[in-house]
Each structure stands twice: as structure tokens, then as C-alpha cells.
Amino acid sequence: MKHFIVLFFFFTLSLQAQFQVNGIVKDASTQKPLPFANIISEDGSSTISDVDGKFSIASKNSITTLTVSYIGYVNKIIPVTNDQLFYKVALLQKTDQLNEVLVSNENPALAIIKKTIQNKAENNPQEKLKSFEYKSYNKLIVTANPDSINGIIDSVFVTNQYETYLKKLDSTDYKFKQLIKKQHLFQTEKVSKYQFDGKRLKETILGTKMAGFKQPVYEILTFNLQSYSIYDSKYELFETKYNSPIANDALKEYNYKLLDTVTIDDREAYMVYFKNKKEKRVAGLEGILYIDENNYAVAKAIMRIKGILDISGIHEFQYIPEKNLWFPKEKKFKIVKGTNDDDIKILGGTIQFDGDIEEDLTPRKRNESDYIYLLSQTTNFDIQYTTPVAIRKPIVQVEIKENAINKPESFWVEFRKDSLDSRSERTYLSLDSISIKKRIESRLNLARKVLTGYLPLKIWDFDLRKILSYNNYEGLRLGIGGITNNDFSRKYRIEGYTAYGLRDYNFKYNIGIGARVDKFSNTWIGISYTDDLRDIASTDYVVEKRAFKIYDPRAINFNTFYRYEQSRIALESKIIPKTESVLALANTFVTPQFDYTYNLNGTSYHTYTMTTATLSLKWNPYSDYMQTPNGRIEAEKRFPKFTLQLTQSLPNVLDNDFTYTKIDFKADYQIKYLDGQRTNLLLEAGSAFGDIPLPQLYSNSPNNLNKETIFKRITFAGKNSFETMYFNEFFSSEYLYFQFKHGFNRIHIFNKLKPSLDFVTRMAWGSMKNQENHIGLDFKTLNKGFFESGIELNKIFNGFGLGGYYRYGPNQLSDIKDNIAIKLTFILDLGI
């Protein structure tokens, strides 16, 4: 969802200023770029070259000379003239210092980094200070430098065997340059208060303003562009975590080089370059650490990743003498367009990449996306560290004040570090006008709803999952349903649906009402009545919202259901930190829709009644949450995630027939690698104690048809189902399930055929207590385990792919073809 909200983000690194000089620094003899060379103007403005040796230096005053220095090289002074925009600087090596370096076997940078790691606790403000608080002003823009755009109107000619003629005039660059000279493409501002009480850090957003939106898009405000602290063991850039160059085990992962010594806040600092040892294989973190020579604290840090995107994060600090501490002062984040051989689609537009161009092909014409960059700048002020801090509502990491979106212009004038320039002022006026004219805000809200499975119409959100579905019992199922939205009420809701099966000729329905009893914890109490069907032996975690699916492959193939008539009262809340919870009391009358009898102590049950209490918890210990005026959202989704559900029958209550306890558990863990690969680990377990019929037990998610040949069994693959396990083949009263799935990078067969390769293996063990009590279905148990592995080629054509799976181990079948399953896969690529 958050990547859907980020509107533009592949760009070039050119910043507009009143006086700006661009150039590149190279070794005079080898012509290789010199990364992180120092460039200083005569007025004291300074910068460093990037990993490609390129630099851009800006100053409010006119620049007449630049001094370029690099350790081991002779300094060079470059005169700057008004008629030259780009400078190539070639530095000569100092032969005496070079020999010195070659003779020495010791790396001074390693000793500096080791001391920096040893002194982290003394230099980290969150460990050294008992408490602190400060305010910050952040401005994020998506824009381009007009001077980097050609801006001419191109003539497009076409040649045939007879003549060359003018086909059209291409004014794209010209129009884009005229637009970007007047305004930015996107802009948002934010004023926050940060508080640290010795245990936790909280951000309270006091004011926020987003061009084109009356109500800000909260997903943008929660986007984690860069780590808060440079001392964390994992450093984060654009929601990807990398091992920090000053982590305890950093020396195993990084190479270091001492470049120079510089002065920051009148203190001498080492300038140490670091680079990931594996960067040739994956996009690794690199950059520069400025280390205080006396206390070995980080006085400044530049972190960079160069790959599909060129991403950099800069941290600047100010020295506090009385604490002998460097405290965060400024942060900058930039995204620059990199190179890639895949075009990337975002919101219907395509970002094009040069990639690997064959020698005989002409490079493509540059378009607007080549010039765009994103820049986020944060400045801290009003820093206090001598008084105790009391954090209100500490269970959320970010809170947006109710009046934050309605701040007057006087508020922004007070907190902006610099007044808005004419381009920024025009950005608000222009984008607000365009947003109203094109209904961008309402269309974005519509898209957000549709992605979660709802279509809003005034006060009612229609549930898209209820309109049309299919299964082997009901046949085609037609329905309508939904829930009231905030336009109806923020305190009360009404929900319901009705459906009709064209094969079983029966109506199903649900009706429910709810009321919010606490806004901060988003606590609701509701009652409902349902008369519907459910597939047997499936686990339904009531705390989890059912995901929106265009199709459900298992439901299409399933034909063993039970009817349930249920009265239910439920209390749902987020009052426990990082936890969603539901407590439900239900009375359910069950009628199996297949030949089944449960025999208990000589009594046969063809239908039965259950009265149960269920507590369902979803715990996301590593995620961060934001409290918005509309409720609490998961701002930073991190893994692992845990779900626990306890169901207890209530004897002698409302005609309850059975006494049992049921415990279900799920752990989900996802790993994203720097080279784009990914791993998903899923562990599920369940156990039922006591007297419980088969429809409420476990089937272990089979998804294979009981047909003779492999080709007749071809259906769509499920997400976590056993593709070689036949429906109703196994049942368990207790089970353990594990899935390992690894996604490799896309395979480039040719231009239009680039499938993604996934390897999956699944296994399960289970047992059945009192199997003789279940009459009507013949089934096996999983005492010896069930194993399958497969390979999926996804996204072969328009999201469709193909998967092959093989069943092996103790439950392997005698005929080899019965152990093989071929399935279609489908992944909906929304270009988000």
C-alpha cells in the first residue's frame, strides 16, 4: 500500500541553487573516478564527490575558485567562470605518500572504526542521555533542475524509399522544462516533536501540509526513508535494512579507507570511506563516516546505495561541549534514478531505464523521468536534554495531532527554517487546483478502498468479495454486501450481505451492527447473525481481516461444506501495544452438507450446537504504529508476525453439545535480500482437545482434485496450500505445518519474457484422536508426515505463470503420476 502512495521516485541528482558548479574528479594517470574527494569554495561552502567522482556544489554567493583535495593526491585549485557549467578535475598522486602506503601493512582506518564501535554507548544520545526532546521541520519535494533539461522542440523525421519528411514536432522536453521552472511536481511539509524518555522514542506530528490534498496521505508520512540513529546495528535506507558500518560485526562485511582529516564544529575529524565487500554481487551500502578524533563519535555520516535507484542519506550532528556529545542536527535523503534493464510501472506511468544496451542499438531518448529527483530535508531545533520527559500515549511510535492538518500559515512561517521560494508557493497553488479539478484525492481514496476489497458509494462500502464467486457445491454464487463508512458515522457501523447459490438454490446472509467505545485504542463492540456455508476443517483466525482476492483457488475446487447459523457478540481492540485482539462469544448451529455423523459415547450427531468463547491475538513485535485522526495504522510492517487463537466451548450454555479446547498458532517471517531475492518462512500449528466433530478440526489445506490424469487436475495454485494433497485425503486433531519459499531474481529469457522463479517446499505432521468417532468420510492421518516441493515460474504472461510440484516421503503414492501436480499461478501486478 505504501509503495502505491509514493507517486514519483526515480530521479537525477541535480539541485537548484543560486550559484551552482558541477563536475567530476578523476585520477590524472588512470582516468578513474575518485570517490569522496573534498571540494571547497572560497566562501567555505563544501561538498564531496560521489562514488562516481561526480560533485555538485552550491553557494548563496558567487563561486570564483574551488579547491579539490584527496588523500594521497596533490591539491588542485580550479578557477570558476560564468560561461562554464561542468569541470573535469584531474588530480596527480603524491608518489612519496603512495610509497608509504604500499610499504605499510596496517590500515589506520580499521583502528579508527574499532574505537568507534567500542565507544558507541558513550556517543549514542539514546544511551548516554537519560532523556531529550526537540522539534524538527521536514520538507519533501519531487522536482527537477530546469538547467539539466534541454528544453528544445525536436523535429521527428521519417525516411522511406522515396523521401524524408517531417512527421511531428516533439515538444515534450520543452513543456516539461517550462513546468518545472515554475513549480515542483510534489511537495509536503511536516513539523514534529520528538521525545525520548530513556526507553522509547516517539514522534508527535504537530502540523503537516501536503500539496494537492486537504487531508494528508498518511502512508507518505510513515514512509521510512532513512534510519533515525546512525548507531543502530541495522541502517535503513528506503525501507531496506543493511548492516551498519559501525555494527559490532561490521569489520567482517566492510572495507575501510582513511581519506583525510577535516574540521567540523572546530573539532578535528577523520574522514573514513567504507564499502561493502560483496558489492560486486549485490547493491551494498557505502559512504563516509566523519569520526571525531578525540571521542570517536560520528560527527557526520554519508550513506549511499547505488543500483536500480541511487539512494543517499546524510546525517549531520552538532557538538554539545558540556556533554561531550554529537547530537543529530540535520538529515537529508535523496533518490536518484539509477540503471536497470526493466522498465518500472507506477500508477499507470512507465519509468524507463537504459540497462544494458547492445552496441549496435541506439540509446533511447531521455524522457521526463530521467531528470526528476526526490529530496527530503529535516532540521532539528529547540533541543532540550536537561529536564525529564514524560511521553503521553507511549504505545504508538508516531502520533498525528487532531488539528495537525489545519494549521494556519502563521504556524508554518514560525517553524520553516527558510521562507518558501516562488516555486514552492506555486506548487501548493497549482497542485491544490489540479487535485480539485481532477478529483485526485477522491480517486486516491477510491483506489485505496478497492485494493482492500471495497467499492465506496456515499455512506456505503460495497464488499467486492461478495459479488461473484464459485465453488463445486453452490456453483456460481451471486451476492451483494458491505459496510457503512465514515461518511455515515465514525462511532457506529452497520454491515451485512446476502448471497444465492445457483446450484444449491439457497440464500445465505449476514447482518451486524457495531459501536466504537474508545477512539485511541480503536475498540469496537458488535453483534451479528450469520447463516452461511464454510469449508470443513479450515482454520479461521477471527483477528485477521480476510484478504481481497480476485479468485480463491481452493474454494473453486472444494465441495465439502457445512452450514452454520451463528449468533455472535465480539469486542475488538488495539489497546495492547503492537497487538490486535478480538474476544468473541458465539452460539453456532452446524449442519454438515455431506454424509457425516459424529458418534460420541453411543450418541450420533448429524447436526449439533456449539457455544464458544474465542480469544484471538495478532502480535507484531517489531512493527511501528502511527496514531492518526482516523485511527491507528501499522506504519512500519516488520517481521516476524505472530497469531494466537484460543477457543473454549462453554458447557451447559445455550444447548452446547460438546466440551473441547482448541489452540491455533501461526508465525510468519519474510526476508528481503539486497540483491532482490526474498525468502518466506511460515509455521502453523493447531491442537484440539476433547470432543470435537470433524468440520471443526484440521485438513491441512489440500488443493488437488481427485481426477485420474495430471492434466485433468490442472487448477490454480493456492498461496500456502499443498498442491499434491487431494481434497479430504487427510484430517488431524493436531498438526504442525512448515513452508519454505524462496524467490529468485527474474530470469531474462528475452525482452518480453522475464518470469520470476520461486522454489517452495512444504511439510506437515499430524495425528487424529478417536478417529473411529468420525463416520461417513474415509481419510488418512499425517503421523508419518507429508512432504512436497515445487518450482514456480510466475509472471510469464500478464501475471500468469506455471508451477510444478512433487509429492515424496512416507505418503508418496505408488503411481508416480499421482504424486505430480501442475498448476497455473497468477500474481496481480498493479504497478505499485
Coordinates of C-alpha atoms in Angstrom, one line a residue, residues 551-788:
Y551 CA -10.2 -15.6 -7.1
D552 CA -9.8 -18.2 -4.4
P553 CA -8.4 -21.3 -6.0
R554 CA -9.2 -23.7 -3.1
A555 CA -12.8 -22.6 -2.9
I556 CA -13.3 -23.1 -6.6
N557 CA -12.3 -26.8 -6.3
F558 CA -13.9 -27.5 -2.9
N559 CA -17.2 -29.3 -2.5
T560 CA -17.3 -30.3 1.2
F561 CA -19.0 -27.6 3.3
Y562 CA -21.1 -27.2 6.4
R563 CA -23.9 -24.8 7.1
Y564 CA -23.6 -22.7 10.2
E565 CA -26.2 -20.4 11.8
Q566 CA -24.4 -18.2 14.2
S567 CA -25.2 -15.5 16.7
R568 CA -22.1 -13.6 17.8
I569 CA -21.0 -10.8 20.1
A570 CA -17.4 -9.5 19.7
L571 CA -15.1 -7.0 21.3
E572 CA -12.1 -5.9 19.1
S573 CA -9.3 -3.6 20.2
K574 CA -5.8 -2.4 19.8
I575 CA -5.3 -1.5 23.4
I576 CA -2.3 -3.9 23.9
P577 CA 0.8 -2.4 22.3
K578 CA 1.6 -3.8 18.9
T579 CA -1.3 -6.2 19.2
E580 CA -4.7 -6.6 17.6
S581 CA -7.2 -8.6 19.6
V582 CA -10.7 -9.9 19.3
L583 CA -12.8 -11.6 22.1
A584 CA -15.9 -13.3 20.7
L585 CA -18.8 -15.2 22.2
A586 CA -20.8 -17.3 19.7
N587 CA -23.6 -19.8 19.6
T588 CA -23.5 -21.9 16.4
F589 CA -25.8 -24.5 14.9
V590 CA -24.0 -26.7 12.4
T591 CA -25.4 -28.8 9.6
P592 CA -22.8 -30.7 7.5
Q593 CA -23.7 -30.6 3.8
F594 CA -22.2 -34.1 3.2
D595 CA -22.6 -37.6 4.5
Y596 CA -21.2 -37.3 8.0
T597 CA -22.1 -38.5 11.5
Y598 CA -20.2 -37.8 14.8
N599 CA -20.5 -40.7 17.2
L600 CA -19.9 -39.7 20.8
N601 CA -20.4 -42.3 23.6
G602 CA -23.1 -44.0 21.6
T603 CA -24.9 -40.8 20.6
S604 CA -24.9 -39.9 16.9
Y605 CA -24.8 -36.3 15.9
H606 CA -25.9 -35.4 12.3
T607 CA -26.3 -31.8 13.4
Y608 CA -25.1 -30.1 16.6
T609 CA -24.8 -26.9 18.6
M610 CA -21.6 -25.2 19.8
T611 CA -21.3 -22.3 22.3
T612 CA -17.8 -21.0 22.4
A613 CA -15.6 -18.2 23.6
T614 CA -12.7 -17.2 21.4
L615 CA -9.7 -15.0 22.1
S616 CA -7.6 -14.2 19.0
L617 CA -4.4 -12.1 19.1
K618 CA -2.1 -10.8 16.4
W619 CA 1.2 -9.6 17.7
N620 CA 3.7 -7.7 15.5
P621 CA 6.5 -7.0 18.0
Y622 CA 8.9 -5.4 15.5
S623 CA 6.4 -3.2 13.7
D624 CA 5.8 0.5 14.4
Y625 CA 2.4 2.1 14.6
M626 CA 1.0 5.6 13.9
Q627 CA -2.0 7.1 15.6
T628 CA -3.9 9.2 13.1
P629 CA -7.2 11.2 13.5
N630 CA -8.8 8.2 11.6
G631 CA -7.4 5.5 13.8
R632 CA -4.2 3.5 14.3
I633 CA -2.3 2.1 11.3
E634 CA 0.8 -0.1 11.1
A635 CA 3.4 2.4 9.9
E636 CA 6.4 0.1 9.6
K637 CA 5.5 -3.5 8.8
R638 CA 8.3 -5.8 10.1
F639 CA 8.7 -9.5 10.7
P640 CA 8.2 -11.9 12.3
K641 CA 4.5 -11.7 13.0
F642 CA 2.6 -14.0 15.4
T643 CA -1.0 -15.0 15.6
L644 CA -2.5 -17.0 18.5
Q645 CA -6.1 -18.1 18.9
L646 CA -7.7 -19.9 21.9
T647 CA -11.2 -21.4 21.5
Q648 CA -13.1 -22.8 24.5
S649 CA -16.5 -24.4 24.4
L650 CA -18.9 -23.4 27.2
P651 CA -20.6 -26.5 28.7
N652 CA -24.3 -26.3 29.5
V653 CA -24.6 -22.8 27.9
L654 CA -27.3 -22.3 25.1
D655 CA -27.6 -26.1 24.3
N656 CA -23.9 -26.6 23.7
D657 CA -23.3 -30.3 22.8
F658 CA -19.5 -30.7 23.2
T659 CA -16.7 -29.9 25.6
Y660 CA -13.4 -29.0 23.9
T661 CA -10.5 -26.6 23.8
K662 CA -8.7 -25.6 20.6
I663 CA -5.4 -23.8 20.3
D664 CA -4.1 -22.4 17.0
F665 CA -0.8 -20.6 16.3
K666 CA 0.9 -19.1 13.3
A667 CA 4.3 -17.4 12.8
D668 CA 5.2 -15.6 9.5
Y669 CA 8.7 -14.4 8.7
Q670 CA 9.9 -12.7 5.5
I671 CA 13.4 -11.8 4.5
K672 CA 14.3 -9.4 1.7
Y673 CA 17.9 -9.7 0.4
L674 CA 20.0 -6.8 -1.0
D675 CA 20.1 -8.5 -4.5
G676 CA 16.3 -8.6 -4.8
Q677 CA 15.8 -12.2 -3.7
R678 CA 13.3 -13.0 -0.9
T679 CA 12.5 -15.8 1.5
N680 CA 9.2 -16.5 3.2
L681 CA 9.0 -18.9 6.2
L682 CA 5.6 -19.9 7.6
L683 CA 5.0 -22.1 10.6
E684 CA 1.5 -23.1 11.7
A685 CA 0.3 -25.5 14.4
G686 CA -3.0 -26.4 15.9
S687 CA -4.3 -28.8 18.6
A688 CA -7.9 -29.7 19.6
F689 CA -8.6 -31.4 23.0
G690 CA -11.8 -33.0 24.0
D691 CA -14.9 -33.9 21.9
I692 CA -15.0 -32.1 18.6
P693 CA -16.5 -33.0 15.3
L694 CA -14.6 -33.3 12.0
P695 CA -15.8 -30.0 10.4
Q696 CA -14.0 -28.1 13.3
L697 CA -10.7 -30.0 13.0
Y698 CA -7.8 -29.6 10.5
S699 CA -7.5 -30.6 6.9
N700 CA -4.0 -29.1 6.2
S701 CA -5.1 -27.1 3.2
P702 CA -5.2 -29.6 0.3
N703 CA -5.6 -28.3 -3.3
N704 CA -5.5 -31.3 -5.6
L705 CA -8.5 -32.7 -7.5
N706 CA -9.4 -36.4 -7.3
K707 CA -9.1 -37.0 -11.0
E708 CA -7.1 -39.6 -13.0
T709 CA -4.6 -37.7 -15.1
I710 CA -2.2 -34.9 -14.4
F711 CA -3.8 -32.6 -17.0
K712 CA -7.3 -33.1 -15.6
R713 CA -6.0 -32.0 -12.2
I714 CA -4.6 -28.6 -13.5
T715 CA -6.1 -25.8 -11.5
F716 CA -4.8 -22.6 -9.9
A717 CA -2.3 -22.9 -7.2
G718 CA -3.0 -21.6 -3.7
K719 CA -0.8 -19.4 -1.6
N720 CA 0.1 -21.8 1.2
S721 CA -1.7 -25.0 0.2
F722 CA -0.5 -28.5 -0.5
E723 CA -0.8 -28.7 -4.3
T724 CA -0.3 -32.6 -4.3
M725 CA -2.6 -33.3 -1.4
Y726 CA -6.1 -34.5 -2.5
F727 CA -9.2 -32.9 -1.0
N728 CA -10.4 -34.8 2.1
E729 CA -7.4 -37.1 2.0
F730 CA -6.0 -36.2 5.4
F731 CA -7.6 -34.9 8.6
S732 CA -6.0 -34.2 12.0
S733 CA -6.9 -33.2 15.5
E734 CA -3.4 -31.8 16.0
Y735 CA -0.9 -30.8 13.4
L736 CA 2.4 -28.9 12.6
Y737 CA 2.9 -27.3 9.2
F738 CA 6.0 -25.6 7.8
Q739 CA 6.6 -23.8 4.5
F740 CA 9.8 -22.5 3.0
K741 CA 9.6 -20.4 -0.1
H742 CA 12.4 -18.6 -1.9
G743 CA 12.0 -16.2 -4.7
F744 CA 15.0 -15.7 -7.1
N745 CA 15.6 -12.7 -9.4
R746 CA 13.6 -12.7 -12.6
I747 CA 15.0 -14.8 -15.4
H748 CA 15.7 -12.9 -18.6
I749 CA 14.8 -15.3 -21.4
F750 CA 14.2 -12.4 -23.9
N751 CA 12.8 -8.9 -23.8
K752 CA 9.1 -9.7 -23.2
L753 CA 9.7 -13.0 -21.3
K754 CA 11.1 -12.4 -17.8
P755 CA 9.5 -14.9 -15.4
S756 CA 10.2 -14.9 -11.7
L757 CA 11.5 -18.2 -10.3
D758 CA 10.2 -19.4 -6.9
F759 CA 11.2 -22.6 -5.1
V760 CA 8.8 -23.9 -2.5
T761 CA 8.9 -26.8 -0.1
R762 CA 6.1 -27.7 2.4
M763 CA 5.8 -30.4 5.1
A764 CA 3.3 -31.3 7.8
W765 CA 2.8 -33.8 10.6
G766 CA -0.4 -34.6 12.4
S767 CA -2.5 -37.2 14.3
M768 CA -6.1 -37.9 14.9
K769 CA -7.6 -38.8 18.3
N770 CA -10.6 -41.1 18.3
Q771 CA -10.7 -41.5 14.5
E772 CA -13.4 -44.1 14.8
N773 CA -15.9 -41.4 16.1
H774 CA -16.0 -39.8 12.6
I775 CA -18.3 -41.7 10.3
G776 CA -19.0 -41.0 6.6
L777 CA -15.6 -39.9 5.2
D778 CA -12.7 -42.2 4.7
F779 CA -9.4 -40.4 5.4
K780 CA -5.8 -40.9 6.5
T781 CA -3.7 -39.3 9.2
L782 CA -0.3 -37.5 9.0
N783 CA 1.5 -39.5 11.7
K784 CA 4.4 -40.1 9.3
G785 CA 4.4 -36.7 7.7
F786 CA 3.6 -35.2 4.3
F787 CA 6.2 -33.6 2.1
E788 CA 6.1 -31.8 -1.3

